[in-house]
Coordinates of C-alpha atoms in Angstrom, one line a residue:
Chain A
M1 CA 0.0 0.0 0.0
R2 CA 2.7 2.4 1.0
R3 CA 4.8 1.5 -2.0
F4 CA 1.8 2.2 -4.2
R5 CA 1.4 5.6 -2.7
F6 CA 5.0 6.4 -3.3
G7 CA 4.7 5.2 -6.9
L8 CA 1.7 7.4 -7.5
T9 CA 3.4 10.5 -6.1
A10 CA 6.6 9.8 -8.1
R11 CA 4.5 9.4 -11.2
I12 CA 2.7 12.7 -10.6
V13 CA 5.9 14.5 -10.0
A14 CA 7.4 12.9 -13.2
V15 CA 4.5 14.0 -15.3
L16 CA 4.7 17.5 -13.9
V17 CA 8.4 17.7 -14.7
V18 CA 7.8 16.5 -18.2
L19 CA 5.1 19.1 -18.7
G20 CA 7.3 21.8 -17.3
V21 CA 10.1 20.9 -19.6
A22 CA 7.7 20.9 -22.6
V23 CA 6.0 24.1 -21.8
F24 CA 8.6 26.2 -20.2
P25 CA 10.4 27.7 -23.2
L26 CA 7.1 29.0 -24.6
Y27 CA 6.2 30.3 -21.2
W28 CA 9.6 32.0 -21.0
M29 CA 9.0 33.6 -24.3
L30 CA 5.9 35.2 -22.9
V31 CA 7.6 36.2 -19.7
T32 CA 10.4 37.8 -21.5
A33 CA 8.1 39.7 -23.9
L34 CA 6.2 41.1 -20.9
S35 CA 9.2 42.1 -18.7
S36 CA 10.5 45.5 -18.2
N37 CA 14.2 46.2 -18.9
N38 CA 14.8 46.4 -15.1
D39 CA 13.3 43.0 -14.6
L40 CA 15.2 41.4 -17.5
F41 CA 18.6 42.5 -16.4
A42 CA 18.1 42.4 -12.7
E43 CA 20.0 40.1 -10.4
Q44 CA 16.8 38.2 -9.8
P45 CA 14.8 38.0 -13.1
R46 CA 11.1 38.2 -13.0
L47 CA 9.5 34.7 -13.2
T48 CA 6.0 35.6 -14.0
P49 CA 4.6 37.6 -16.9
D50 CA 3.8 41.3 -16.2
I51 CA 0.3 41.4 -17.6
G52 CA 0.3 45.2 -17.4
R53 CA 2.8 45.3 -20.2
I54 CA 0.5 43.4 -22.6
G55 CA 0.6 46.4 -24.9
V56 CA 4.0 45.2 -26.1
F57 CA 2.3 42.9 -28.6
V58 CA 0.3 45.8 -30.1
E59 CA 3.5 47.9 -30.3
A60 CA 5.5 45.1 -31.9
L61 CA 2.9 44.8 -34.6
A62 CA 2.3 48.5 -35.1
E63 CA 5.8 49.8 -35.1
G64 CA 8.0 47.2 -36.7
K65 CA 7.6 45.3 -39.9
A66 CA 6.3 42.3 -38.0
A67 CA 2.7 42.6 -39.2
G68 CA 4.0 42.5 -42.8
W69 CA 6.1 39.5 -42.1
L70 CA 3.3 37.6 -40.5
L71 CA 1.1 38.5 -43.5
N72 CA 3.7 37.2 -45.9
S73 CA 4.0 34.0 -43.9
L74 CA 0.2 33.6 -44.1
V75 CA 0.1 34.0 -47.9
I76 CA 2.9 31.5 -48.4
A77 CA 1.3 29.0 -45.9
V78 CA -2.2 29.2 -47.3
G79 CA -0.9 28.9 -50.9
T80 CA 1.2 25.9 -50.0
M81 CA -1.7 24.3 -48.1
V82 CA -4.1 24.7 -51.1
L83 CA -1.6 23.6 -53.7
S84 CA -0.2 20.6 -51.9
V85 CA -3.5 19.2 -50.7
G86 CA -5.1 19.9 -54.1
L87 CA -2.4 17.9 -55.8
G88 CA -2.0 15.4 -53.0
I89 CA -5.6 14.2 -52.9
P90 CA -5.6 12.9 -56.6
L91 CA -2.1 11.5 -56.2
G92 CA -3.0 9.7 -53.0
Y93 CA -6.1 8.3 -54.7
A94 CA -4.1 7.0 -57.7
L95 CA -1.6 5.4 -55.4
S96 CA -4.3 3.8 -53.3
R97 CA -6.8 2.6 -55.9
F98 CA -5.1 2.0 -59.2
S99 CA -2.3 -0.1 -60.4
F100 CA -0.3 1.6 -63.1
W101 CA 3.0 1.4 -64.9
G102 CA 5.7 3.1 -62.8
K103 CA 3.8 2.9 -59.5
A104 CA 6.6 1.3 -57.6
A105 CA 9.1 3.8 -58.9
L106 CA 6.9 6.7 -58.0
T107 CA 6.5 5.4 -54.5
V108 CA 10.2 5.1 -54.1
V109 CA 10.7 8.7 -55.4
L110 CA 8.1 10.0 -52.9
L111 CA 9.9 8.2 -50.0
F112 CA 13.3 9.3 -51.3
T113 CA 12.4 13.0 -51.4
Q114 CA 11.7 12.7 -47.6
M115 CA 15.4 12.4 -47.0
L116 CA 16.7 15.2 -49.2
P117 CA 17.9 18.1 -47.1
E118 CA 16.5 21.4 -48.1
A119 CA 19.9 22.9 -47.9
L120 CA 21.1 20.5 -50.6
M121 CA 18.4 21.6 -53.0
V122 CA 18.9 25.4 -52.5
V123 CA 21.5 25.8 -55.2
P124 CA 19.8 23.9 -58.1
L125 CA 16.5 25.4 -57.2
F126 CA 18.0 28.9 -57.1
A127 CA 19.1 28.3 -60.7
L128 CA 15.7 27.0 -61.7
F129 CA 14.0 29.9 -60.1
R130 CA 16.2 32.4 -61.8
R131 CA 15.3 30.9 -65.2
F132 CA 11.6 31.1 -64.4
E133 CA 11.8 34.5 -62.8
L134 CA 10.5 33.1 -59.5
L135 CA 13.2 34.6 -57.3
D136 CA 12.0 37.2 -54.9
S137 CA 8.4 36.2 -55.1
L138 CA 6.0 34.6 -52.7
T139 CA 4.7 32.4 -55.6
G140 CA 8.1 30.8 -55.8
L141 CA 8.1 29.9 -52.2
V142 CA 4.6 28.5 -52.5
L143 CA 5.8 26.2 -55.3
V144 CA 8.9 25.0 -53.6
N145 CA 7.3 24.4 -50.3
S146 CA 4.4 22.5 -51.9
A147 CA 6.9 20.3 -53.7
F148 CA 8.6 19.4 -50.4
V149 CA 5.4 18.7 -48.4
L150 CA 3.5 17.1 -51.3
P151 CA 5.0 13.6 -50.8
I152 CA 4.1 13.3 -47.1
V153 CA 0.6 14.8 -47.9
A154 CA 0.0 12.2 -50.6
L155 CA 1.3 9.3 -48.5
I156 CA -0.9 10.2 -45.6
L157 CA -4.0 10.6 -47.9
K158 CA -3.2 7.3 -49.6
G159 CA -3.2 5.6 -46.2
A160 CA -6.5 7.2 -45.4
I161 CA -8.1 6.1 -48.7
D162 CA -6.7 2.6 -48.2
G163 CA -8.9 2.4 -45.1
I164 CA -12.2 3.1 -47.0
P165 CA -14.0 -0.1 -48.1
K166 CA -13.9 -0.4 -51.9
E167 CA -17.5 -1.5 -52.0
L168 CA -18.6 2.1 -51.5
E169 CA -16.9 3.2 -54.7
E170 CA -17.9 0.1 -56.6
A171 CA -21.6 1.0 -56.0
A172 CA -21.1 4.5 -57.3
R173 CA -19.1 3.3 -60.3
A174 CA -21.7 0.8 -61.2
D175 CA -24.1 3.7 -61.3
G176 CA -21.9 5.3 -63.9
A177 CA -20.0 7.9 -61.9
R178 CA -16.8 9.1 -63.3
P179 CA -13.6 8.4 -61.3
F180 CA -13.3 12.1 -60.4
T181 CA -16.9 12.2 -59.2
V182 CA -16.3 9.1 -57.1
L183 CA -13.2 10.7 -55.5
S184 CA -14.9 14.0 -54.7
R185 CA -18.3 12.7 -53.6
I186 CA -17.3 9.4 -51.9
N187 CA -13.7 9.5 -50.8
V188 CA -13.1 13.1 -49.9
P189 CA -15.9 13.4 -47.4
L190 CA -14.8 10.2 -45.7
I191 CA -11.2 11.2 -45.4
A192 CA -12.0 14.7 -44.2
P193 CA -10.1 14.4 -40.9
S194 CA -7.0 13.2 -42.8
I195 CA -7.4 16.1 -45.2
A196 CA -7.6 18.5 -42.3
A197 CA -4.5 16.9 -40.8
T198 CA -2.5 17.2 -44.0
A199 CA -3.7 20.8 -44.5
V200 CA -2.3 21.6 -41.0
I201 CA 1.0 19.9 -41.8
A202 CA 1.3 21.7 -45.1
F203 CA 0.3 25.0 -43.7
F204 CA 2.9 24.9 -40.9
H205 CA 5.6 23.4 -43.1
A206 CA 5.4 26.6 -45.1
W207 CA 4.8 28.8 -42.1
N208 CA 8.1 27.5 -40.5
E209 CA 10.2 27.2 -43.6
Y210 CA 13.4 29.2 -43.4
V211 CA 16.2 28.1 -45.8
F212 CA 14.4 28.7 -49.1
A213 CA 12.8 31.9 -47.8
V214 CA 16.1 33.4 -46.7
T215 CA 17.9 32.5 -49.9
F216 CA 15.2 33.3 -52.5
I217 CA 13.7 36.5 -51.1
F218 CA 15.6 39.7 -51.4
S219 CA 13.0 42.5 -50.8
P220 CA 12.5 43.3 -47.1
D221 CA 8.8 43.7 -47.9
L222 CA 8.4 40.1 -49.0
Q223 CA 10.2 38.5 -46.1
P224 CA 8.1 36.0 -44.2
A225 CA 8.2 36.0 -40.4
S226 CA 10.7 33.1 -40.2
V227 CA 13.4 35.2 -41.9
G228 CA 12.4 38.4 -40.1
I229 CA 12.6 36.8 -36.7
A230 CA 15.9 35.0 -37.6
N231 CA 17.4 38.3 -38.5
F232 CA 16.6 39.5 -35.0
I233 CA 18.9 37.0 -33.6
G234 CA 22.0 38.7 -35.0
E235 CA 20.7 42.2 -34.4
L236 CA 21.6 44.1 -31.3
G237 CA 19.4 47.1 -31.7
T238 CA 16.0 45.6 -31.3
P239 CA 14.6 45.3 -27.7
I240 CA 14.4 41.7 -26.7
Q241 CA 10.8 42.2 -25.6
T242 CA 9.8 43.1 -29.1
V243 CA 11.7 40.1 -30.5
M244 CA 10.0 37.7 -28.1
A245 CA 6.6 39.3 -28.7
V246 CA 6.8 38.8 -32.4
A247 CA 8.2 35.2 -32.0
F248 CA 5.4 34.5 -29.6
L249 CA 2.8 35.7 -32.1
F250 CA 4.5 33.6 -34.7
T251 CA 4.5 30.5 -32.5
L252 CA 1.0 30.7 -31.0
P253 CA -1.1 29.8 -34.1
A254 CA 1.1 26.8 -34.9
V255 CA 0.8 25.5 -31.4
A256 CA -2.9 26.3 -31.1
F257 CA -3.7 24.5 -34.4
Y258 CA -1.6 21.5 -33.6
L259 CA -3.4 21.2 -30.3
L260 CA -6.7 21.3 -32.0
V261 CA -6.0 18.6 -34.6
Q262 CA -3.1 16.7 -33.0
K263 CA -5.1 13.5 -32.9
Y264 CA -5.5 13.4 -36.6
V265 CA -2.1 14.8 -37.4
V266 CA -0.4 12.1 -35.3
S267 CA -2.5 9.2 -36.6
G268 CA -2.0 10.5 -40.2
M269 CA 1.7 10.9 -39.8
T270 CA 2.2 7.5 -38.3
A271 CA 0.0 5.9 -41.0
G272 CA 1.8 7.8 -43.7
A273 CA 5.2 6.8 -42.3
V274 CA 4.3 3.2 -41.5
K275 CA 2.4 2.3 -44.7
G276 CA 4.4 4.6 -46.9
Chain B
M1 CA -2.8 -3.9 -56.3
T2 CA -5.8 -5.9 -57.3
V3 CA -8.3 -3.1 -57.2
L4 CA -8.8 -3.0 -60.9
E5 CA -9.4 -6.7 -61.3
Q6 CA -11.8 -6.6 -58.4
T7 CA -13.8 -3.6 -59.5
G8 CA -13.6 -4.8 -63.1
A9 CA -13.8 -1.1 -64.0
P10 CA -11.8 -1.3 -67.2
K11 CA -13.5 -4.3 -68.7
T12 CA -17.1 -4.4 -67.6
T13 CA -17.7 -0.7 -68.3
R14 CA -16.6 -1.1 -71.8
Q15 CA -19.2 -3.7 -72.5
P16 CA -22.9 -3.2 -72.9
G17 CA -23.0 0.0 -70.9
A18 CA -20.6 2.1 -72.9
R19 CA -22.9 5.0 -72.3
R20 CA -22.3 4.5 -68.6
R21 CA -18.7 5.6 -68.9
P22 CA -18.6 9.0 -70.6
S23 CA -14.8 9.4 -70.0
P24 CA -13.4 9.6 -73.5
L25 CA -10.0 8.5 -72.5
G26 CA -11.0 5.2 -71.1
S27 CA -9.9 4.0 -67.7
K28 CA -6.4 2.9 -68.8
W29 CA -5.4 6.5 -68.6
T30 CA -7.4 7.4 -65.5
P31 CA -4.6 6.8 -62.9
Y32 CA -2.3 9.0 -64.9
L33 CA -4.8 11.8 -65.0
F34 CA -5.0 11.7 -61.3
L35 CA -1.3 11.6 -60.6
A36 CA 0.1 13.7 -63.5
P37 CA -0.1 17.1 -62.0
A38 CA 1.6 16.0 -58.8
A39 CA 4.2 13.9 -60.5
L40 CA 5.1 16.7 -62.9
F41 CA 5.5 19.0 -59.9
I42 CA 7.8 16.6 -58.1
L43 CA 9.8 16.0 -61.3
V44 CA 10.4 19.8 -61.8
F45 CA 11.1 20.8 -58.2
Q46 CA 12.7 17.7 -56.8
A47 CA 14.0 15.2 -59.4
V48 CA 15.5 17.6 -61.9
P49 CA 17.3 19.7 -59.2
L50 CA 18.6 16.6 -57.6
V51 CA 20.1 15.4 -60.9
Q52 CA 21.7 18.8 -61.4
E53 CA 23.1 18.6 -57.9
V54 CA 24.6 15.2 -58.6
Y55 CA 26.2 16.7 -61.8
L56 CA 27.5 19.7 -59.8
S57 CA 29.3 17.4 -57.4
F58 CA 31.6 16.3 -60.2
T59 CA 32.4 19.8 -61.3
R60 CA 34.2 22.9 -60.1
T61 CA 31.6 25.6 -60.0
R62 CA 31.7 28.9 -58.3
L63 CA 28.5 30.5 -56.9
L64 CA 29.3 33.8 -58.4
N65 CA 29.7 32.3 -61.9
P66 CA 27.6 29.2 -61.9
T67 CA 27.2 28.9 -65.7
R68 CA 30.9 28.3 -66.0
S69 CA 31.5 24.9 -64.5
E70 CA 34.3 22.6 -65.2
W71 CA 34.1 18.8 -65.1
V72 CA 36.6 17.5 -62.5
G73 CA 35.5 14.0 -61.9
L74 CA 36.0 12.8 -58.4
E75 CA 38.2 15.7 -57.4
N76 CA 35.7 17.2 -55.0
F77 CA 35.2 13.9 -53.3
N78 CA 38.9 13.3 -53.1
R79 CA 39.4 16.7 -51.5
I80 CA 36.7 16.5 -48.9
F81 CA 37.7 13.0 -47.8
G82 CA 41.3 14.1 -47.5
D83 CA 40.3 17.1 -45.4
P84 CA 40.6 16.6 -41.6
D85 CA 37.9 19.3 -41.1
F86 CA 35.5 17.1 -43.1
H87 CA 36.4 14.1 -40.9
R88 CA 35.5 16.2 -37.9
T89 CA 32.2 17.2 -39.6
L90 CA 31.5 13.5 -40.2
L91 CA 32.2 12.7 -36.6
I92 CA 30.0 15.5 -35.3
T93 CA 27.2 14.5 -37.6
F94 CA 27.5 10.9 -36.4
V95 CA 27.5 12.0 -32.7
Y96 CA 24.6 14.4 -33.4
V97 CA 22.5 11.8 -35.2
I98 CA 23.1 9.0 -32.7
A99 CA 22.4 11.3 -29.7
C100 CA 19.2 12.6 -31.4
V101 CA 18.0 9.1 -32.1
V102 CA 18.8 7.7 -28.6
G103 CA 17.7 10.9 -26.9
A104 CA 14.4 11.4 -28.8
V105 CA 13.3 7.8 -28.8
G106 CA 14.5 7.2 -25.2
A107 CA 12.8 10.3 -23.8
G108 CA 9.7 9.6 -26.0
L109 CA 9.5 6.1 -24.6
V110 CA 9.7 7.3 -21.0
V111 CA 7.1 10.0 -21.5
A112 CA 4.8 7.6 -23.4
L113 CA 5.0 5.1 -20.5
L114 CA 4.3 7.9 -18.0
L115 CA 1.2 9.0 -19.9
N116 CA 0.0 5.6 -20.8
K117 CA -1.7 4.9 -17.5
G118 CA -5.1 6.5 -17.1
F119 CA -5.3 9.5 -14.8
R120 CA -7.4 12.6 -14.6
G121 CA -6.1 15.3 -16.9
R122 CA -4.2 12.9 -19.2
G123 CA -5.7 14.5 -22.3
V124 CA -4.5 17.9 -21.3
A125 CA -1.1 16.5 -20.4
R126 CA -0.8 14.8 -23.8
A127 CA -1.8 18.0 -25.6
L128 CA 0.8 20.1 -23.6
V129 CA 3.6 17.6 -24.3
T130 CA 3.1 18.1 -28.1
I131 CA 3.9 21.9 -27.8
P132 CA 7.6 21.6 -28.6
W133 CA 6.8 19.7 -31.7
A134 CA 4.4 22.3 -32.9
A135 CA 6.6 25.3 -32.2
P136 CA 8.4 26.6 -35.3
G137 CA 12.1 25.9 -35.5
I138 CA 12.9 29.6 -35.8
A139 CA 11.1 30.4 -32.6
V140 CA 12.8 27.5 -30.8
A141 CA 16.3 28.6 -31.9
L142 CA 15.5 32.1 -30.8
I143 CA 14.2 31.3 -27.3
A144 CA 17.0 28.7 -26.8
S145 CA 19.6 31.3 -27.7
W146 CA 18.0 33.8 -25.3
M147 CA 17.7 31.2 -22.5
L148 CA 21.4 30.3 -23.0
N149 CA 22.5 34.0 -23.2
A150 CA 25.8 34.2 -21.3
Q151 CA 24.8 37.1 -19.0
Y152 CA 21.1 37.2 -18.7
G153 CA 20.0 33.7 -19.8
I154 CA 17.8 31.8 -17.4
V155 CA 19.8 28.6 -17.9
N156 CA 23.0 30.2 -16.8
R157 CA 21.4 31.8 -13.8
L158 CA 20.0 28.4 -12.8
L159 CA 23.3 26.7 -13.3
D160 CA 25.1 29.3 -11.3
A161 CA 22.6 29.0 -8.5
V162 CA 23.3 25.3 -8.1
G163 CA 27.0 25.9 -8.6
L164 CA 27.3 24.2 -12.0
G165 CA 27.8 27.3 -14.1
V166 CA 30.0 27.4 -17.1
P167 CA 32.7 30.1 -16.6
G168 CA 31.5 33.3 -18.2
G169 CA 28.2 31.5 -19.0
A170 CA 29.1 31.3 -22.6
I171 CA 27.6 27.9 -23.3
L172 CA 27.0 28.4 -27.0
D173 CA 30.5 30.0 -27.4
S174 CA 32.2 27.0 -25.8
P175 CA 33.5 24.3 -28.1
R176 CA 32.8 21.9 -25.3
Y177 CA 29.2 22.8 -24.4
A178 CA 27.8 24.1 -27.7
L179 CA 27.0 20.7 -29.1
P180 CA 25.3 19.4 -26.0
A181 CA 23.2 22.6 -25.9
V182 CA 22.2 22.2 -29.5
L183 CA 21.5 18.6 -29.0
A184 CA 19.3 19.2 -25.9
T185 CA 17.3 21.7 -27.9
T186 CA 16.9 19.3 -30.8
I187 CA 15.8 16.5 -28.6
W188 CA 13.4 18.8 -26.8
Q189 CA 11.8 19.5 -30.1
L190 CA 11.7 15.9 -31.3
F191 CA 10.6 13.9 -28.2
P192 CA 6.9 14.9 -28.4
F193 CA 6.6 13.2 -31.8
T194 CA 8.3 10.0 -30.7
S195 CA 6.3 9.9 -27.4
V196 CA 2.9 10.4 -29.1
V197 CA 3.7 7.8 -31.7
L198 CA 4.8 5.4 -29.0
L199 CA 1.8 6.2 -26.9
S200 CA -0.5 5.0 -29.7
A201 CA 1.7 1.9 -30.1
L202 CA 1.3 1.2 -26.3
Q203 CA -2.5 1.3 -26.7
S204 CA -2.2 -2.0 -28.6
V205 CA -0.4 -3.8 -25.8
P206 CA -2.9 -6.3 -24.5
Q207 CA -3.9 -5.2 -21.0
D208 CA -4.9 -8.7 -19.9
L209 CA -1.4 -10.0 -20.7
N210 CA 0.0 -7.2 -18.6
E211 CA -2.2 -8.1 -15.7
A212 CA -1.5 -11.8 -16.1
A213 CA 2.2 -11.1 -16.0
T214 CA 1.8 -9.0 -12.8
M215 CA -0.4 -11.7 -11.2
D216 CA 2.4 -14.3 -11.9
G217 CA 4.6 -12.1 -9.9
A218 CA 6.6 -10.6 -12.7
G219 CA 8.3 -7.4 -11.8
R220 CA 7.8 -4.2 -13.7
W221 CA 10.9 -4.6 -15.8
A222 CA 10.1 -8.3 -16.6
T223 CA 6.6 -7.3 -17.7
F224 CA 7.9 -4.6 -19.9
H225 CA 10.4 -6.9 -21.4
A226 CA 8.1 -9.8 -22.0
V227 CA 4.8 -8.1 -22.9
T228 CA 5.3 -4.4 -23.9
W229 CA 8.6 -4.5 -25.7
P230 CA 7.6 -7.1 -28.4
V231 CA 4.6 -5.0 -29.3
I232 CA 6.3 -1.7 -29.6
K233 CA 9.6 -2.9 -31.1
P234 CA 8.6 -2.3 -34.7
T235 CA 7.5 1.3 -33.8
V236 CA 10.7 1.9 -32.0
G237 CA 12.6 0.8 -35.1
L238 CA 10.6 3.0 -37.4
L239 CA 11.1 6.0 -35.1
A240 CA 14.8 5.4 -34.9
L241 CA 14.9 5.4 -38.7
L242 CA 12.8 8.6 -39.0
M243 CA 14.9 10.4 -36.3
T244 CA 18.1 9.4 -38.2
I245 CA 16.8 10.9 -41.4
W246 CA 15.3 14.0 -39.8
S247 CA 18.5 14.8 -37.8
L248 CA 20.7 14.2 -40.8
R249 CA 18.6 16.9 -42.6
R250 CA 18.2 19.3 -39.7
F251 CA 19.5 22.7 -40.6
E252 CA 17.8 25.8 -39.2
L253 CA 18.1 25.1 -35.5
I254 CA 21.8 24.5 -35.6
W255 CA 22.4 27.3 -38.1
L256 CA 20.6 29.9 -36.1
M257 CA 22.0 28.8 -32.7
T258 CA 25.7 28.5 -33.6
K259 CA 26.2 28.7 -37.4
G260 CA 28.2 25.5 -36.9
G261 CA 30.7 27.1 -34.5
P262 CA 32.5 27.7 -32.3
V263 CA 35.4 26.5 -34.4
G264 CA 33.3 23.9 -36.1
A265 CA 32.1 22.2 -32.9
T266 CA 28.5 22.0 -34.1
E267 CA 29.2 21.7 -37.9
T268 CA 27.1 18.8 -39.2
L269 CA 27.0 17.8 -42.9
V270 CA 24.2 20.1 -43.8
I271 CA 25.7 23.1 -42.1
D272 CA 29.0 22.3 -43.8
L273 CA 27.2 22.0 -47.1
Y274 CA 25.4 25.3 -46.7
S275 CA 28.6 27.2 -45.7
Q276 CA 30.5 25.7 -48.6
A277 CA 27.9 26.9 -51.0
F278 CA 27.2 30.4 -49.6
D279 CA 30.3 31.4 -47.5
S280 CA 33.0 29.7 -49.6
K281 CA 30.9 29.9 -52.7
E282 CA 32.1 26.5 -53.9
L283 CA 29.1 24.8 -55.3
G284 CA 31.0 21.7 -56.4
S285 CA 32.3 20.9 -52.9
A286 CA 28.9 21.7 -51.4
A287 CA 27.2 19.3 -53.8
A288 CA 29.7 16.6 -53.0
I289 CA 29.1 17.0 -49.3
G290 CA 25.4 16.8 -49.9
M291 CA 25.9 13.5 -51.9
V292 CA 27.8 12.0 -48.9
G293 CA 24.7 12.9 -46.7
V294 CA 22.3 11.3 -49.2
V295 CA 24.4 8.2 -49.5
I296 CA 24.5 7.9 -45.7
S297 CA 20.7 8.1 -45.6
L298 CA 20.4 5.5 -48.3
I299 CA 22.7 3.1 -46.5
V300 CA 20.7 3.6 -43.3
I301 CA 17.4 3.0 -45.0
T302 CA 18.6 0.0 -46.9
G303 CA 20.3 -1.4 -43.9
S304 CA 17.3 -1.0 -41.7
R305 CA 15.1 -2.7 -44.3
L306 CA 17.5 -5.6 -44.5
V307 CA 17.6 -5.9 -40.7
A308 CA 13.8 -5.7 -40.5
R309 CA 13.4 -8.4 -43.1
A310 CA 15.9 -10.6 -41.3
V311 CA 14.1 -10.1 -38.0
E312 CA 10.8 -11.0 -39.6
K313 CA 12.3 -14.2 -40.9
G314 CA 13.7 -14.9 -37.5
D315 CA 17.3 -15.0 -38.5
V316 CA 18.2 -12.3 -36.0
R317 CA 16.8 -12.0 -32.5

């Protein structure tokens, strides 16, 4: 009995420690954003956020370029989400339901692209972008981000479609529905949770992307938040509170969305990884 | 795939009910219609650039004048493999990858086992644990750099308070502590993924077997070894493979925290490749370094498949 009690307490403590480790850096971002200079550089730093200073978020958005950065990130992320899911649904469907020449090769290519480092592809893509005049444009980033996230989107959706009984489609086909109608009317509604999950993955893949953005964008006005915030790191002039406020605003939507759909994202990612 | 034979779509629809299938192209082409846009996309933005990169690795090409490249055969490879700095990069990459795999899978397993038992608030706990995984890499690099700030960083203040402080507090400027600091940050970001995946694997461990083992007087470790481990082993293997690939590719966190420094202490293959291309402006060497990374990934993947197959057959325990 006593041993059990001790075990329970130890377990609670362990869970709390894990949660503390997981949450603390984000919390610290908030505390830093909301600290006065005196608190930041005092012998004893302030450990709780000073809610009275909440205006720092408004200031960070109003004064700096942060609002523009976040808007650029939003455009890139929405574009990537639409394009990669739009191309990923038919690809996943083809991989799941048809046998065709080159299918094995295509699957290998999809898996292979998962291991290519973005940094390796920067140089050849830079050349390609120059030829197609896609440098220094948000469109270019949408295209390249979509290409990098498309394989995982397609593999996850393939896994989801694999799970739908074929009888449902057969009935519709027997009634004379075209393949595209079958996909959009039968499969898409049934895999809606997986589509939502891949949309979130695609959105935040582009939202977080840094290497291509920093290399392909030259105009300060077109910088996404990842590049803008990264430039803060080397800069000495910007107050750390502003830096943290912008970074917090950049992090919050990602975390909030993942918390909302994490169940689907995780099951989708494992299914995509395992069955891929 | 036997889908087509089963549905009979290509044959039966051709027969009496030709009117039933208005598609003028016939179903032989249907799969290609579905996959063509995506395949074209991947071809243009992944396959073609990759082939170009392979070609670059056999040339001497300067970033400033990329159209003028000279075929040099294996020279780039000979040079990087003869360079002691590159040996150090390989060693650091190796350490980084192994530590990420062991750290992320190990921490993930511990957390998964902790959260596997039912308790009030478990849903909230699970959600909170995923936060590091959801946080953007840029934000993670930024907050980690601030927390490790030599003078005002909370980590240094805590370490000082317990008497373990690094002299001067300059963890990220220390050749000795920079890599562990970057590793800790990487593992912090990776463990939520491994723990959530392992948590779902743990759900398929038969509870009655667990109870039976406990009834028979098996200790906690014995139960884990006999009941839990066999079920989650394939998942652990898969996660180890994923973590290997992900940490081999990982760029922004290291780049933004240390740029590979101090004196190359955190320079992994990808960091080396990027600085060769954009600091030294040697595209050929950069491409060659990239090829080494890709070949390592391929060896790891092929090796793990072979091991998995051998385990399935029962040749290896």
